[in-house]
Coordinates of C-alpha atoms in Angstrom, one line a residue:
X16 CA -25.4 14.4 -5.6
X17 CA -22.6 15.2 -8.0
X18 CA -23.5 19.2 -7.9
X19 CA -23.4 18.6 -3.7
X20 CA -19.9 16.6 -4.4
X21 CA -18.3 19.5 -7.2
X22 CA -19.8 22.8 -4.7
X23 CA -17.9 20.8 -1.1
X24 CA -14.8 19.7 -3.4
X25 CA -14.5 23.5 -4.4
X26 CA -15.3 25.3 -0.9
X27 CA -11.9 22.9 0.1
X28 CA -9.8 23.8 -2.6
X29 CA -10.0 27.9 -1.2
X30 CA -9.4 26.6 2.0
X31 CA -6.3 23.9 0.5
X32 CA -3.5 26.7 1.2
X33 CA -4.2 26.3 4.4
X34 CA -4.4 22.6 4.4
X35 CA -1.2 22.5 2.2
X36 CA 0.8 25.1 4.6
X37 CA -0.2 22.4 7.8
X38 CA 0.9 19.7 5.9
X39 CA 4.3 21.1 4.5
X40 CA 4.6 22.1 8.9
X41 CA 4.3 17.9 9.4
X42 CA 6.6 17.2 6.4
X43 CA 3.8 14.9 4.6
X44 CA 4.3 17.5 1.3
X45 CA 6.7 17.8 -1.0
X46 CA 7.7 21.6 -0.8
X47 CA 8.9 21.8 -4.3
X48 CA 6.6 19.9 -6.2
X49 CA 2.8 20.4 -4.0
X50 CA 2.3 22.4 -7.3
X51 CA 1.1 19.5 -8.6
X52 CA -1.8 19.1 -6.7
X53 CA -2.8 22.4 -8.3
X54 CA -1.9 20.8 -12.3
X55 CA 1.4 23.2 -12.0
X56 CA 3.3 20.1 -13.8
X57 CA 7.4 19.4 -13.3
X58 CA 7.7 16.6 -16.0
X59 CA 7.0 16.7 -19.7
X60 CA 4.6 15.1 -21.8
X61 CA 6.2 12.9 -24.3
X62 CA 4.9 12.3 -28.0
X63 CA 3.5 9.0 -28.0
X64 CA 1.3 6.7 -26.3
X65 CA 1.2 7.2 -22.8
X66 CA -0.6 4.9 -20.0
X67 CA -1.9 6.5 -16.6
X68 CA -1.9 5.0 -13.1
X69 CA -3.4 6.0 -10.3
X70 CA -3.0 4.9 -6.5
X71 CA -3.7 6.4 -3.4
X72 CA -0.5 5.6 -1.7
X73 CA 3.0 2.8 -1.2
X74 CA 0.6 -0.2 -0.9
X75 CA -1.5 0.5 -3.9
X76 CA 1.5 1.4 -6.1
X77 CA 4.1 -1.7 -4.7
X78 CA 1.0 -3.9 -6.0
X79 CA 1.5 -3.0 -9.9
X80 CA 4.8 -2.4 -10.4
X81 CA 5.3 -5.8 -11.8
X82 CA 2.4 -5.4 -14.0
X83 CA 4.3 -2.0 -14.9
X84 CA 7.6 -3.6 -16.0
X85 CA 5.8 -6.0 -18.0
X86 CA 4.7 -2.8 -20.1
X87 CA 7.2 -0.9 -19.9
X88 CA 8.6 -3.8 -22.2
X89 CA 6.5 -2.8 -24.9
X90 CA 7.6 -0.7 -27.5
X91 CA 4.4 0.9 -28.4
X92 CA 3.8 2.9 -24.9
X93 CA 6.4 5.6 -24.7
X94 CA 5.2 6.6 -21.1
X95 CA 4.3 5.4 -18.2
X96 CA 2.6 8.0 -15.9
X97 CA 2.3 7.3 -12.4
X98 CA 0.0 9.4 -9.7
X99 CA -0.7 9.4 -6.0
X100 CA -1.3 11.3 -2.9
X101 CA 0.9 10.7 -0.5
X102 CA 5.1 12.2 -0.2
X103 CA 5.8 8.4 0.8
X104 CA 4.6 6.9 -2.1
X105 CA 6.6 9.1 -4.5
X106 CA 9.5 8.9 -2.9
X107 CA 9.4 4.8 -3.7
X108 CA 8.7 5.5 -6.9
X109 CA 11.9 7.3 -7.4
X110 CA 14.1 4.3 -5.7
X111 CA 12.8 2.0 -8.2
X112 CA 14.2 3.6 -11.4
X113 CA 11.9 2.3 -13.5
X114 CA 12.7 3.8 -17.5
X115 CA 9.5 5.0 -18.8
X116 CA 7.7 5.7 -15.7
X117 CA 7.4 9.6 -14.2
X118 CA 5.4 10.6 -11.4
X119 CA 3.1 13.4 -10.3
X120 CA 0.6 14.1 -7.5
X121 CA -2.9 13.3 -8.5
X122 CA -4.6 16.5 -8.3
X123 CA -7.4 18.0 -6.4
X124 CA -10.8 16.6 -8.1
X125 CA -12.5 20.1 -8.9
X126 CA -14.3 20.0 -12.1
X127 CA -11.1 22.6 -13.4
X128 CA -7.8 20.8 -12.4
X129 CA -9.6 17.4 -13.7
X130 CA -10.0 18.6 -17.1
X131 CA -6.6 20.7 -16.9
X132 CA -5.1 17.5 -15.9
X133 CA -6.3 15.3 -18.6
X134 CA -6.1 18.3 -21.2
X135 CA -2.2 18.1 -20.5
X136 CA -1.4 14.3 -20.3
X137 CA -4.0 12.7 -22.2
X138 CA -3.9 9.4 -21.7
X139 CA -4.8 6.4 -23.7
X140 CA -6.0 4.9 -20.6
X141 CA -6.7 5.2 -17.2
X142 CA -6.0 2.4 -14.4
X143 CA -7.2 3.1 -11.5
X144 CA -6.0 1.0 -8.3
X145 CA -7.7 -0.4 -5.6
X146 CA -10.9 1.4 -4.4
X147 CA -9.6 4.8 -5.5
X148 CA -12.7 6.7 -6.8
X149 CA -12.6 10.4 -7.6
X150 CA -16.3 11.3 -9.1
X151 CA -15.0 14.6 -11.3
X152 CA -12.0 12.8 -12.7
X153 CA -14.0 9.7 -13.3
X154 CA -16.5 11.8 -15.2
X155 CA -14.3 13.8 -17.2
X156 CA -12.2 10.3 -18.4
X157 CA -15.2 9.2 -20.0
X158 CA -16.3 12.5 -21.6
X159 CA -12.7 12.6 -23.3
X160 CA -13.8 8.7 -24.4
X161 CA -10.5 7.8 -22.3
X162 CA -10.6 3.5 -21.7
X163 CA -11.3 3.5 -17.8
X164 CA -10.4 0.2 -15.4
X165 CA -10.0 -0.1 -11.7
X166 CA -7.5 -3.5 -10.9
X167 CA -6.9 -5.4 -7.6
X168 CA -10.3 -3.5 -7.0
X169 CA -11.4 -3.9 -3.3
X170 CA -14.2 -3.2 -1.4
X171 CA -14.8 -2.6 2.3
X172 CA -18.0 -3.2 4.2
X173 CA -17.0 0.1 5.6
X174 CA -17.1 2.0 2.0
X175 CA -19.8 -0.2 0.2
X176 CA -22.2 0.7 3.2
X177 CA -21.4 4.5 2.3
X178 CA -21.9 4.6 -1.6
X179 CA -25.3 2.5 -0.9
X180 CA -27.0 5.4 0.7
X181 CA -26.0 7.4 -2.2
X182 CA -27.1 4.3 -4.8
X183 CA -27.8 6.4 -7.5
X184 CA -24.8 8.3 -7.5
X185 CA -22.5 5.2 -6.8
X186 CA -24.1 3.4 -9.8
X187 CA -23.7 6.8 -12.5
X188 CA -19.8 6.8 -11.4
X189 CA -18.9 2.6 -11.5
X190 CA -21.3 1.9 -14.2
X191 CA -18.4 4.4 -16.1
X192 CA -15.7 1.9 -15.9
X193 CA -14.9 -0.4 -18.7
X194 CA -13.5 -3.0 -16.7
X195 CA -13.4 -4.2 -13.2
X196 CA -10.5 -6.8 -12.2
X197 CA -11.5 -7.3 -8.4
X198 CA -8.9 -8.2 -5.8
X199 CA -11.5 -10.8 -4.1
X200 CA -14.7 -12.7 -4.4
X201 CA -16.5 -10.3 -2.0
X202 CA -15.4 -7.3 -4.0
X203 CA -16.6 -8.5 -7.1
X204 CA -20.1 -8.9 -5.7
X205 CA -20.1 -5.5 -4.2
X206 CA -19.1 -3.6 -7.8
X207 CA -21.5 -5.3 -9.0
X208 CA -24.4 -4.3 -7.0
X209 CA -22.9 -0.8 -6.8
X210 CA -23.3 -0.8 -10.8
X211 CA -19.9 -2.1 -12.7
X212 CA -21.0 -3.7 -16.0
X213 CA -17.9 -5.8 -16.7
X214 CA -16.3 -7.4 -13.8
X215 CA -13.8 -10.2 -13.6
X216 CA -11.7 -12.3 -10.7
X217 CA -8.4 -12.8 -11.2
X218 CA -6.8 -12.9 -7.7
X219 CA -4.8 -10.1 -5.9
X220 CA -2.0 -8.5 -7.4
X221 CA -0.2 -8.0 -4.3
X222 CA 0.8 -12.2 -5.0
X223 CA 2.8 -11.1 -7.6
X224 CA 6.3 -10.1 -7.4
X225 CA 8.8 -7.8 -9.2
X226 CA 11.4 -8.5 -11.4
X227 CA 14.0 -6.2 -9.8
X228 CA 16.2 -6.9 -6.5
X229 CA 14.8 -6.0 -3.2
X230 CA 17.0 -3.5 -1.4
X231 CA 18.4 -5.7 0.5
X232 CA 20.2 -4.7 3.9
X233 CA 23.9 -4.5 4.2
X234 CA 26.4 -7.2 5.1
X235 CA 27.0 -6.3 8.6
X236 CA 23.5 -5.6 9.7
X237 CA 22.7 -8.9 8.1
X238 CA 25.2 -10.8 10.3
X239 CA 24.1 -8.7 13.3
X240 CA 20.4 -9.8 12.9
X241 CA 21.4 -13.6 12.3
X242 CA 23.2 -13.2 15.8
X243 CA 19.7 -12.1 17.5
X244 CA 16.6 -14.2 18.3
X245 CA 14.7 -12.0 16.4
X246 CA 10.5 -10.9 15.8
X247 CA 9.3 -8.3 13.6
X248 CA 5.7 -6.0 14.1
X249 CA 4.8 -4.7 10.9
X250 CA 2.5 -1.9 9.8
X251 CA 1.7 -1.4 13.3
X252 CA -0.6 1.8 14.0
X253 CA -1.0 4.1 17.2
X254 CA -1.0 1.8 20.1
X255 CA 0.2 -1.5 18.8
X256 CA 3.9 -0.1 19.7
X257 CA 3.2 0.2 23.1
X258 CA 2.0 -3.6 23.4
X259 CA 4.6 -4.9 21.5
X260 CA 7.2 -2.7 23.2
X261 CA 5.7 -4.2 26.6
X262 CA 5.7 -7.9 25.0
X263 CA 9.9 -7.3 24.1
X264 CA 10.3 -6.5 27.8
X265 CA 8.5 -9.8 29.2
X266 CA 10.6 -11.9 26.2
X267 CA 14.0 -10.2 27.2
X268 CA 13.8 -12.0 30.6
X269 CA 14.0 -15.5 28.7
X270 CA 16.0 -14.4 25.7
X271 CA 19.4 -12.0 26.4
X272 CA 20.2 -11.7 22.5
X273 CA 16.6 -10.8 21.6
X274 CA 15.9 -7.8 18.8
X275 CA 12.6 -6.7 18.3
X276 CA 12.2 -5.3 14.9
X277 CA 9.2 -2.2 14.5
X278 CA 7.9 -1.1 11.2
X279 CA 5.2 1.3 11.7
X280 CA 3.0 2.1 8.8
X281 CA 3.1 5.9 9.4
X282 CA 6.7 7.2 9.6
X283 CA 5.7 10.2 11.0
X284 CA 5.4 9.0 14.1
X285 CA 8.4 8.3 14.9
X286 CA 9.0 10.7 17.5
X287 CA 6.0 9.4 19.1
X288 CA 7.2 5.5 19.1
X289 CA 10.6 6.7 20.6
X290 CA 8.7 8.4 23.6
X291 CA 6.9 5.2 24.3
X292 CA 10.3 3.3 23.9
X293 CA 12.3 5.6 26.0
X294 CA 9.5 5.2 29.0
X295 CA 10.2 1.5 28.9
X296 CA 13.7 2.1 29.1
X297 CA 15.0 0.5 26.4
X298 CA 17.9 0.5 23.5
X299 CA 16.8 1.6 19.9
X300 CA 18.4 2.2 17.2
X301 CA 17.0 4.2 14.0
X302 CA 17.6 2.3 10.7
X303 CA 18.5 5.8 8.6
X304 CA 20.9 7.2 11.5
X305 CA 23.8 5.7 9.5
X306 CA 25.5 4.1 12.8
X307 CA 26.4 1.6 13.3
X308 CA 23.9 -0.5 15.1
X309 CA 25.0 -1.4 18.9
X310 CA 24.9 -5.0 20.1
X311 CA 22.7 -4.1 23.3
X312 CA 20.1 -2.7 21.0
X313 CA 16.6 -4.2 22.2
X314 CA 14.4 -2.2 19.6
X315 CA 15.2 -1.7 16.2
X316 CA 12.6 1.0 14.6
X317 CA 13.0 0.8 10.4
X318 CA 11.6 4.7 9.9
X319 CA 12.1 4.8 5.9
X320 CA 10.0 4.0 3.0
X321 CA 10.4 0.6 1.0
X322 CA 12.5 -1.3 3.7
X323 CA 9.3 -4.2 4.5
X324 CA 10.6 -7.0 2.0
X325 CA 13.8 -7.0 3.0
X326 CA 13.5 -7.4 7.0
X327 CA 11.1 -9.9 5.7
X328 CA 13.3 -11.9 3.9
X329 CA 15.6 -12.2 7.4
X330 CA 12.8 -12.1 10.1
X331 CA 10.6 -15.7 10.2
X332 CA 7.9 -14.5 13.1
X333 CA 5.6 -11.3 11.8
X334 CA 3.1 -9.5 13.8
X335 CA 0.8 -8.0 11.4
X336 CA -0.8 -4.6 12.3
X337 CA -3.8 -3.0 12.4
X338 CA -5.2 -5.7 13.6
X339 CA -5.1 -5.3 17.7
X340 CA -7.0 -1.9 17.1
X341 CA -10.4 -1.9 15.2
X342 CA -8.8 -0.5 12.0
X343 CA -9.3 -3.5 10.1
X344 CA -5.6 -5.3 9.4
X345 CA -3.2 -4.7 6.9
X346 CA -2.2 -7.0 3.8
X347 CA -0.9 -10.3 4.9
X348 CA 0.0 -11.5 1.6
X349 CA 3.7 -9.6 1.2
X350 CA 5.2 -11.2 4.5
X351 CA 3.5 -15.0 3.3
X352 CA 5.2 -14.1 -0.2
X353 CA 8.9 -14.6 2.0
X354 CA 7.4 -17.4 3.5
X355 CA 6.6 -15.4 7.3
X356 CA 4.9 -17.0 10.1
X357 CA 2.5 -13.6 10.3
X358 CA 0.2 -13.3 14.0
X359 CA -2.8 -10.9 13.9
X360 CA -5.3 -9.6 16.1
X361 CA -9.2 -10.1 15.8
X362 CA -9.7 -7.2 13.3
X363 CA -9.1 -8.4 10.1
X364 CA -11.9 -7.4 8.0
X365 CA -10.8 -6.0 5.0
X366 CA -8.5 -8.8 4.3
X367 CA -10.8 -11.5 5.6
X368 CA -10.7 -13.7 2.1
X369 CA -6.7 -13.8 1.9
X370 CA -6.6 -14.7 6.1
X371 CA -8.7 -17.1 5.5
X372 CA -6.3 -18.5 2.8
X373 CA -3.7 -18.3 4.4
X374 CA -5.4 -20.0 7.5
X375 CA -5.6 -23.1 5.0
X376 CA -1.9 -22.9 5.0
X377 CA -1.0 -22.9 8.8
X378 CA 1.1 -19.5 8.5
X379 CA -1.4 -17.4 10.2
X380 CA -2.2 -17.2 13.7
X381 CA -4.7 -15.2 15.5
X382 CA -4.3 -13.5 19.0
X383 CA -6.3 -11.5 21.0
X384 CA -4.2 -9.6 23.0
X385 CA -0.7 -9.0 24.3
X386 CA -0.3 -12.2 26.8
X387 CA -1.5 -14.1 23.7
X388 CA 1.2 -12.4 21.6
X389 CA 4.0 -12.9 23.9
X390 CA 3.0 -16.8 23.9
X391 CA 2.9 -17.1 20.3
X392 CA 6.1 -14.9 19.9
X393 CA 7.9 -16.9 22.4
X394 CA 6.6 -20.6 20.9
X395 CA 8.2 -19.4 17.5
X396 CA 10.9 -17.0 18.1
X397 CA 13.1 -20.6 18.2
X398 CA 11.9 -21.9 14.8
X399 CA 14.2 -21.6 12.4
X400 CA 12.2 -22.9 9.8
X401 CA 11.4 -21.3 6.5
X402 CA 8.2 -22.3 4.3
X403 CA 10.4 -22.3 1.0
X404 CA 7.5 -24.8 -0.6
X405 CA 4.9 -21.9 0.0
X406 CA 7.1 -19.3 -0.9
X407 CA 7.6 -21.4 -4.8
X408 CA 3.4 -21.8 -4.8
X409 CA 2.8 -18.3 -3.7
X410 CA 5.5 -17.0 -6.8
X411 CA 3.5 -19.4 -9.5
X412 CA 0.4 -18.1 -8.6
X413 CA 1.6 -14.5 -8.5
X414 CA 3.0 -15.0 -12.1
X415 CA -0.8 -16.9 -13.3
X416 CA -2.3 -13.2 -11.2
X417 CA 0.3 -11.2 -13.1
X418 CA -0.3 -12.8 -16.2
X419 CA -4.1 -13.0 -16.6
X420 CA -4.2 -9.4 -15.9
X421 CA -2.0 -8.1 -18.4
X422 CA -4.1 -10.0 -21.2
X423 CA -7.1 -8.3 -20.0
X424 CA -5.3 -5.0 -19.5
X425 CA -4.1 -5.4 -23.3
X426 CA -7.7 -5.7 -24.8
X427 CA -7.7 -1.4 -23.5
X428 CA -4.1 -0.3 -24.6
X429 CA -3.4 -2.2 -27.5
X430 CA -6.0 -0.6 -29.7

């Protein structure tokens, strides 16, 4: 399977100009450094100890950067190496100034830029996040008898139905990994039939929180928000605009001051979510047009990377994304950090575990369609209240997470 994997890997790397020119057209590539991709590197290689991760995109990367200031505390690392695939994700890696951490595109996993790539940085470990697998790179870590982990490792259905028609394969490439931290109960039971020999539970990372201040919004946008009855939708996907644009329009017959907040998880559609907007006829206002914001403004569309914490740190009522649509949900467990009252649709799947937690602590509700979410948004758009007690328990057992990873992380890189 792997010689099937390596020829279809290669045939798309002689067609990736292509690919490469059609995504530089959509603006989701970096036009000066897509190099990387190709192991053309634009930072150095520092003498030293240096420690790899790799994420797929924002979510996967916001989840260890408290684990990564932790480290970047000790004197033995002298680098901290950060890779992804996404423009978005390196971008917030960039606002967060962190001292020993640099940042590169994770390359295309040919046999050739895999070796080239670990040739070049070496590292004395590789931590892989999530459920990112990539069989050449995997492969080539251990040949180079590199320490391999995967942390806040989670498994879909979706995926773990996939690598168990190729069972053989799936158990050569996870049985390579020295350690498994899973994210959740269920995904520690699926490593380990798909072949991990060392698997712990710790709890999800994404309870944990950093050290540094969220980029919090300015003064005056603060004061207008606190002057609005307001509701945020958050992550929402293709769709999910269009019923919560139609839920603002039944709510602003009840409420004259009301401000709905959108956050979509692809900024790239923007120009798509202002059609949909400007066919309702309504007010937005872009959060990175530098105006300032007008006081009739009914939608207000946050198109940047990095700005979630800090509308959820002002806004109380959360719809949760990717949840209407069959797409499976989105995290719940950043809004519940700032003590949100977060509503979701039916499809929840991949986070079923931490709803299910969070069911426990009355902050979640689910609805099943848009007159369900305009009843629920207009039965809490009132409440004040903030959930300062869950917010205290959800920081301690971020910090016990946090905590109880790094000692098992420091078994691999303090050798």
């Amino acid at each position: 399977m792997l010689f099937i994997y390596r020829i279809i890997i290669n045939l798309i790397t002689l067609i990736s100009p292509i690919i490469i020119l059609l995504r530089l057209l959509k603006k989701k590539e970096d036009p000066k450094r897509f190099k990387e991709k190709f192991c053309s590197f634009s930072e150095k290689r520092l003498k030293g100890k240096l420690i790899w991760f790799h994420g797929a995109s924002v979510g996967e990367i916001l989840s260890v950067i408290p684990l990564i200031e932790k480290l970047e505390k000790k004197k033995e690392i002298k680098q901290i190496l950060i890779t992804s695939n996404t423009l978005s994700s390196s971008k917030i890696i960039s606002n967060l100034k962190l001292k020993k951490v640099i940042h590169q595109f994770f390359p295309i996993d040919t046999n050739y830029h895999t070796q080239k790539f670990l040739k070049y940085w070496n590292p004395s470990i590789a931590i892989f996040i999530d459920s990112e697998i990539w069989p050449n790179m995997i492969y080539n870590i251990k040949k180079k008898n590199i320490s391999l982990t995967l942390i806040n490792a989670r498994i879909t259905n979706k995926s773990f139905r996939k690598w168990k028609i190729f069972s053989k394969t799936a158990k050569n490439i996870f049985q390579k990994f020295d350690l498994c931290l899973s994210s959740s109960l269920k995904s520690k039971r699926y490593l380990k039939i798909l072949g991990v020999k060392k698997i712990k539970y710790i709890g999800n990372l994404k309870f944990t929180q950093t050290e540094k201040d969220i980029n919090e919004l300015n003064k005056s946008l603060r004061k207008f928000f606190l002057t609005k009855n307001i509701w945020c939708a958050s992550s929402t996907h293709e769709k999910e605009e269009k019923i919560c644009l139609e839920v603002h329009k039944k709510l602003k017959l009840k409420y004259k001051n009301l401000l709905t907040i959108i956050i979509p998880r692809h900024i790239h559609r923007t120009k798509e979510i202002l059609s949909e907007i400007k066919k309702l006829n309504l007010k937005v206002h872009l959060h990175d047009s530098g105006s300032i914001v007008n006081n009739k403004t009914d939608i207000y569309l946050v198109n940047s990377f990095g700005q979630t914490q800090s509308f959820f740190k002002i806004c109380k009522v959360i719809f949760l994304g990717g949840s209407i649509i069959k797409h499976g949900g989105q995290n719940p467990l950043e809004p519940a950090r700032f003590g949100c009252k977060i509503l979701h649709g039916p499809n929840v799947w991949n986070f079923n575990e931490i709803y299910n937690l969070l069911k426990n602590y009355k902050i979640t509700i689910k609805i099943k369609d848009s007159k369900q979410l305009f009843s629920k948004v207009n039965d809490m758009i009132n409440k004040k209240s903030k959930t300062n007690d869950l917010e205290n328990k959800f920081k301690g057992l971020g910090n016990k997470i946090l905590n109880s990873t790094l000692k098992e992380m420091n078994l691999y890189i303090i050798k």
